[in-house]
Short mmCIF file of C-alpha atoms in Angstrom, two decimals:
data_model
loop_
_atom_site.label_atom_id
_atom_site.label_comp_id
_atom_site.label_asym_id
_atom_site.label_seq_id
_atom_site.Cartn_x
_atom_site.Cartn_y
_atom_site.Cartn_z
CA GLY A 44 7.99 20.51 16.69
CA ARG A 45 10.60 20.18 13.97
CA ASN A 46 9.19 18.86 10.74
CA LYS A 47 11.71 16.04 10.45
CA VAL A 48 10.12 14.46 7.40
CA ARG A 49 11.82 17.23 5.39
CA GLU A 50 15.23 16.55 6.85
CA TRP A 51 15.59 12.99 5.63
CA SER A 52 16.46 12.94 1.93
CA PHE A 53 19.18 12.07 -0.55
CA GLU A 54 21.10 14.50 -2.74
CA THR A 55 19.16 14.69 -5.98
CA PHE A 56 21.86 14.42 -8.69
CA THR A 57 23.56 11.42 -7.10
CA TRP A 58 20.20 9.76 -6.46
CA ALA A 59 19.07 10.34 -10.06
CA ALA A 60 22.36 9.01 -11.48
CA ALA A 61 21.91 5.79 -9.50
CA LEU A 62 18.29 5.44 -10.59
CA GLY A 63 19.28 6.27 -14.17
CA ALA A 64 21.58 3.26 -14.17
CA ALA A 65 19.01 0.98 -12.51
CA THR A 66 15.99 1.85 -14.69
CA GLU A 67 15.12 1.99 -18.38
CA ARG A 68 12.02 4.11 -18.96
CA ILE A 69 11.17 6.57 -16.20
CA GLY A 70 12.07 10.26 -16.38
CA LEU A 71 14.24 11.41 -13.46
CA PHE A 72 13.77 14.91 -12.11
CA MET A 73 16.42 16.55 -9.99
CA THR A 74 15.44 19.49 -7.81
CA VAL A 75 17.95 22.33 -7.74
CA HIS A 76 17.95 25.19 -5.29
CA VAL A 77 19.06 28.04 -7.57
CA PRO A 78 20.68 30.36 -4.99
CA LEU A 79 22.62 27.48 -3.42
CA VAL A 80 23.94 25.62 -6.49
CA HIS A 81 26.20 27.27 -9.05
CA PRO A 82 24.87 26.95 -12.63
CA LEU A 83 28.19 25.67 -14.00
CA TYR A 84 28.21 22.86 -11.44
CA ALA A 85 24.53 22.13 -12.11
CA ALA A 86 25.10 22.02 -15.88
CA LYS A 87 27.88 19.47 -15.45
CA ALA A 88 25.89 17.30 -13.01
CA LEU A 89 22.71 17.44 -15.09
CA ALA A 90 24.50 16.48 -18.31
CA THR A 91 26.12 13.58 -16.47
CA VAL A 92 22.74 12.19 -15.42
CA ASP A 93 21.30 12.79 -18.90
CA HIS A 94 24.09 10.65 -20.39
CA ILE A 95 23.83 7.88 -17.77
CA SER A 96 20.06 7.69 -18.28
CA GLN A 97 20.27 8.09 -22.09
CA GLY A 98 18.23 11.28 -22.18
CA ARG A 99 15.79 10.81 -19.30
CA ALA A 100 16.98 13.63 -17.03
CA GLY A 101 14.68 16.44 -15.93
CA LEU A 102 15.33 19.56 -13.87
CA ASN A 103 13.01 21.05 -11.25
CA ILE A 104 14.11 24.65 -10.70
CA VAL A 105 13.42 25.97 -7.20
CA CYS A 106 14.24 29.44 -5.89
CA GLY A 107 13.50 28.68 -2.26
CA TRP A 108 11.35 30.42 0.29
CA ASN A 109 12.46 29.01 3.62
CA PRO A 110 14.86 31.32 5.53
CA LYS A 111 16.03 28.35 7.63
CA GLU A 112 17.28 26.56 4.52
CA PHE A 113 19.31 29.60 3.53
CA GLY A 114 20.50 29.91 7.11
CA MET A 115 22.06 26.43 6.92
CA PHE A 116 24.28 27.72 4.10
CA GLY A 117 24.90 31.12 5.66
CA THR A 118 23.30 32.70 2.59
CA PRO A 119 20.77 35.55 2.77
CA LEU A 120 17.32 34.93 1.31
CA VAL A 121 17.31 36.28 -2.24
CA GLU A 122 14.76 39.05 -2.73
CA LYS A 123 14.24 38.61 -6.45
CA GLY A 124 14.83 34.89 -6.70
CA TYR A 125 13.32 34.55 -10.15
CA ASP A 126 15.59 37.22 -11.65
CA GLN A 127 18.51 35.17 -10.44
CA ALA A 128 16.88 31.98 -11.76
CA ALA A 129 16.53 33.55 -15.22
CA GLU A 130 20.30 34.20 -15.34
CA TRP A 131 20.98 30.75 -13.90
CA ILE A 132 19.02 28.88 -16.58
CA GLU A 133 20.37 31.14 -19.34
CA ILE A 134 23.92 30.23 -18.31
CA LEU A 135 23.08 26.53 -18.25
CA GLU A 136 21.56 26.67 -21.74
CA ARG A 137 24.44 28.70 -23.17
CA LEU A 138 27.03 26.33 -21.68
CA TYR A 139 25.39 23.47 -23.59
CA THR A 140 24.83 25.28 -26.88
CA SER A 141 27.81 27.60 -27.36
CA ASP A 142 30.85 26.36 -29.27
CA ALA A 143 33.26 28.75 -27.56
CA PRO A 144 33.97 29.01 -23.81
CA LEU A 145 31.37 31.22 -22.17
CA ASP A 146 32.00 34.69 -20.77
CA TYR A 147 29.01 35.89 -18.79
CA ASP A 148 28.64 39.19 -17.01
CA GLY A 149 25.31 39.38 -15.19
CA THR A 150 23.86 40.78 -12.00
CA TYR A 151 24.16 37.51 -10.11
CA TYR A 152 26.86 35.61 -12.00
CA ARG A 153 30.18 36.44 -13.65
CA LEU A 154 31.82 33.60 -15.55
CA LYS A 155 35.08 33.69 -17.49
CA GLU A 156 35.73 31.13 -20.23
CA ALA A 157 33.37 28.62 -18.67
CA VAL A 158 33.06 25.19 -20.31
CA SER A 159 30.72 22.28 -19.58
CA ARG A 160 31.27 19.34 -21.90
CA PRO A 161 29.70 17.05 -22.93
CA ALA A 162 26.42 18.90 -23.40
CA SER A 163 23.22 17.14 -22.38
CA LEU A 164 21.81 14.54 -24.78
CA GLN A 165 18.48 16.40 -24.80
CA VAL A 166 18.68 19.51 -26.98
CA PRO A 167 19.01 22.36 -26.12
CA ARG A 168 18.83 21.12 -22.50
CA PRO A 169 16.91 18.56 -20.41
CA VAL A 170 13.21 19.16 -19.79
CA THR A 171 12.60 21.73 -17.04
CA MET A 172 9.83 22.43 -14.60
CA ASN A 173 9.05 24.83 -11.79
CA ALA A 174 6.50 24.76 -8.98
CA ALA A 175 5.31 28.32 -8.51
CA PHE A 176 2.06 29.79 -7.32
CA GLY A 177 2.87 33.51 -7.15
CA GLY A 178 2.97 35.85 -10.16
CA PRO A 179 6.78 36.25 -10.49
CA GLY A 180 7.28 32.48 -10.33
CA ARG A 181 4.62 31.84 -12.93
CA ASP A 182 6.13 34.49 -15.20
CA PHE A 183 9.51 32.77 -14.84
CA ALA A 184 8.00 29.38 -15.69
CA ALA A 185 6.13 30.88 -18.65
CA ALA A 186 9.38 32.34 -19.99
CA ARG A 187 11.89 29.63 -19.13
CA CYS A 188 10.35 26.24 -18.29
CA ASP A 189 8.62 23.45 -20.16
CA TYR A 190 6.21 22.58 -17.37
CA LEU A 191 4.77 24.26 -14.32
CA PHE A 192 3.48 22.49 -11.21
CA THR A 193 0.58 24.16 -9.43
CA THR A 194 -1.82 23.30 -6.64
CA PHE A 195 -5.57 23.96 -6.56
CA SER A 196 -8.05 23.60 -3.70
CA GLU A 197 -11.32 22.85 -5.49
CA MET A 198 -11.89 20.92 -8.70
CA ALA A 199 -14.04 23.84 -9.88
CA ASP A 200 -11.02 26.19 -9.62
CA ALA A 201 -8.52 23.85 -11.24
CA GLY A 202 -8.95 25.21 -14.77
CA LYS A 203 -8.32 28.83 -13.71
CA HIS A 204 -4.69 28.05 -12.97
CA VAL A 205 -4.15 26.43 -16.37
CA ALA A 206 -5.74 29.44 -18.08
CA ASP A 207 -3.53 31.84 -16.10
CA ILE A 208 -0.33 30.02 -17.02
CA SER A 209 -1.33 29.57 -20.67
CA GLU A 210 -2.04 33.29 -20.93
CA ARG A 211 1.38 34.19 -19.50
CA ALA A 212 3.10 31.76 -21.89
CA ASP A 213 1.04 32.92 -24.90
CA ARG A 214 2.23 36.49 -24.39
CA LEU A 215 5.78 35.20 -24.88
CA GLY A 216 4.89 32.94 -27.80
CA ARG A 217 5.60 29.84 -25.70
CA ASN A 218 3.72 26.70 -24.77
CA VAL A 219 4.03 25.56 -21.15
CA GLY A 220 2.46 22.35 -19.87
CA VAL A 221 0.79 22.28 -16.46
CA TYR A 222 1.00 19.53 -13.84
CA THR A 223 -0.60 19.32 -10.43
CA VAL A 224 0.02 17.30 -7.27
CA ALA A 225 -2.24 14.98 -5.30
CA HIS A 226 -2.12 12.47 -2.46
CA VAL A 227 -3.77 9.09 -2.90
CA VAL A 228 -5.65 6.67 -0.68
CA CYS A 229 -7.06 4.01 -2.96
CA ARG A 230 -9.00 1.05 -1.52
CA PRO A 231 -11.60 -1.45 -2.80
CA THR A 232 -14.41 0.45 -1.02
CA MET A 233 -15.02 4.12 -0.27
CA GLU A 234 -15.52 3.28 3.45
CA GLU A 235 -12.06 1.69 3.73
CA ALA A 236 -10.42 4.62 1.93
CA GLN A 237 -12.16 7.24 4.08
CA ALA A 238 -11.41 5.36 7.30
CA TYR A 239 -7.70 5.10 6.49
CA TYR A 240 -7.51 8.74 5.42
CA THR A 241 -9.16 9.91 8.65
CA ARG A 242 -6.86 7.68 10.66
CA TYR A 243 -3.58 9.06 9.34
CA ALA A 244 -4.56 12.63 8.35
CA VAL A 245 -6.78 13.49 11.32
CA THR A 246 -6.57 11.08 14.27
CA MET A 247 -2.88 10.26 14.13
CA ALA A 248 -1.60 13.42 12.46
CA ASP A 249 1.47 15.07 13.99
CA HIS A 250 -0.40 18.30 14.67
CA GLU A 251 2.67 20.14 15.89
CA ALA A 252 4.54 19.36 12.66
CA VAL A 253 1.52 20.28 10.54
CA ASP A 254 1.22 23.64 12.34
CA ALA A 255 4.93 24.36 11.90
CA HIS A 256 4.88 23.43 8.21
CA MET A 257 1.73 25.43 7.51
CA ALA A 258 2.98 28.49 9.39
CA GLY A 259 6.27 28.54 7.47
CA LYS A 260 4.58 28.03 4.11
CA LYS A 261 1.99 30.67 4.86
CA GLU A 262 4.56 33.26 5.89
CA PHE A 263 7.10 32.79 3.11
CA SER A 264 6.15 30.61 0.21
CA GLN A 265 3.06 31.93 -1.59
CA SER A 266 2.61 28.45 -3.02
CA HIS A 267 -1.07 27.99 -2.15
CA ASP A 268 -4.04 30.30 -2.15
CA GLN A 269 -4.92 31.81 1.21
CA HIS A 270 -8.15 29.98 2.05
CA ALA A 271 -6.41 26.69 1.37
CA TYR A 272 -4.59 27.19 4.68
CA GLU A 273 -7.67 27.92 6.73
CA ARG A 274 -9.85 25.20 5.31
CA TYR A 275 -7.53 22.35 4.47
CA ARG A 276 -5.59 21.46 7.57
CA GLN A 277 -6.36 17.83 6.79
CA ARG A 278 -4.79 18.21 3.37
CA PHE A 279 -1.53 19.38 4.91
CA ALA A 280 -1.49 16.37 7.21
CA GLY A 281 -2.69 14.15 4.37
CA GLY A 282 -0.30 15.30 1.67
CA ALA A 283 1.43 18.65 2.32
CA GLY A 284 -1.54 20.68 1.08
CA THR A 285 -2.10 18.86 -2.20
CA TYR A 286 -5.40 17.66 -3.64
CA PRO A 287 -6.83 14.46 -2.09
CA LEU A 288 -7.64 11.48 -4.30
CA VAL A 289 -9.40 9.30 -1.75
CA GLY A 290 -11.71 6.48 -2.79
CA THR A 291 -12.05 3.43 -5.01
CA PRO A 292 -10.13 2.82 -8.25
CA GLU A 293 -13.24 3.99 -10.15
CA THR A 294 -13.73 7.27 -8.25
CA ILE A 295 -10.02 8.07 -8.35
CA ALA A 296 -9.77 7.40 -12.09
CA ALA A 297 -12.82 9.65 -12.58
CA ASP A 298 -11.20 12.43 -10.50
CA MET A 299 -7.94 12.16 -12.45
CA ILE A 300 -9.84 12.34 -15.74
CA ALA A 301 -11.69 15.42 -14.45
CA ILE A 302 -8.32 17.03 -13.68
CA ALA A 303 -7.04 16.17 -17.17
CA GLU A 304 -10.23 17.67 -18.66
CA GLN A 305 -9.34 20.97 -16.96
CA GLY A 306 -6.15 21.07 -19.04
CA TYR A 307 -3.56 19.38 -16.82
CA GLN A 308 -1.01 17.15 -18.55
CA GLY A 309 -0.04 15.18 -15.49
CA ILE A 310 -0.30 14.67 -11.75
CA ALA A 311 2.49 13.96 -9.28
CA LEU A 312 1.14 11.46 -6.77
CA SER A 313 2.17 10.65 -3.23
CA PHE A 314 1.12 7.71 -1.07
CA VAL A 315 1.52 6.96 2.62
CA ASN A 316 3.31 3.71 1.86
CA TYR A 317 4.48 3.25 -1.74
CA THR A 318 5.55 -0.36 -1.25
CA GLN A 319 2.09 -1.44 -0.15
CA GLU A 320 -0.10 1.02 -2.06
CA LEU A 321 1.50 1.62 -5.45
CA PRO A 322 1.02 -1.93 -6.82
CA TYR A 323 -2.73 -1.79 -6.15
CA PHE A 324 -2.95 1.66 -7.74
CA CYS A 325 -1.02 0.49 -10.82
CA ASP A 326 -3.11 -2.67 -11.16
CA CYS A 327 -6.52 -1.08 -10.64
CA VAL A 328 -6.40 2.63 -11.57
CA LEU A 329 -3.97 2.78 -14.51
CA PRO A 330 -5.95 0.33 -16.70
CA LEU A 331 -9.07 2.48 -16.21
CA LEU A 332 -7.15 5.57 -17.35
CA LYS A 333 -5.76 3.68 -20.31
CA ARG A 334 -9.18 2.42 -21.33
CA ALA A 335 -10.55 5.97 -21.15
CA GLY A 336 -7.70 7.17 -23.41
CA TYR A 337 -5.78 9.13 -20.76
CA ARG A 338 -2.64 7.01 -20.71
CA GLU A 339 -0.38 5.90 -23.52
#
């Protein structure tokens, strides 16, 4: 079964530019596939969105793990993706900050008199993040990014990941924030939440797609710890392997506070149906977080 949910998406720079014009406050993160997008092009596109949005652009740097994605472009899978990413982000930063045209002679890129003007509004560049679970990816994030996204399987383990990343960043004299990801089913009662979760993540799950997604991730991505695959099939059907926040506004707010207490600065949330579910979440969960001092 082809996992078609991943096929249906907009191009991130164009999408963010449109949202930048239509919104006033939200940050807009664009995901860039390092081996497939040239840094000079990315620098230009990113600065454009930063100007349209008046400094609200963000960059999610991805090195890629899926051979099929590379196959679409006729590009071989890069062995040392994070070495290439380090050159890529260095070029982007130097394009914004150098007064003279940039000559760059690296292992992966050679640029002659490259210029990208105007620079981004954010200095020295827009905020960056990376979602890495393996060592090389975390080292890259510790050295080059402002935030790192990570998954965890048990609340008891959540803090370990923050400690690991902080340690890597400390060694380089840097401070890197940590975010995690979760999927949400929020209902007035625990029974309703559990029933809906079981319905979509177990009973009606597309098991073929879940198997295909899990197998690919397991083989290539190193983005989750091993036992997460064996034990959390439901979490892959429920939210691509992320942590479940299933319950009432009170239990979900308590879970989110527990995650914050482990040192996480934020959580990316997904819902089955944003249009129906996000208003209830905003009305009922966010005030609880605010009251507890976890939201500005």
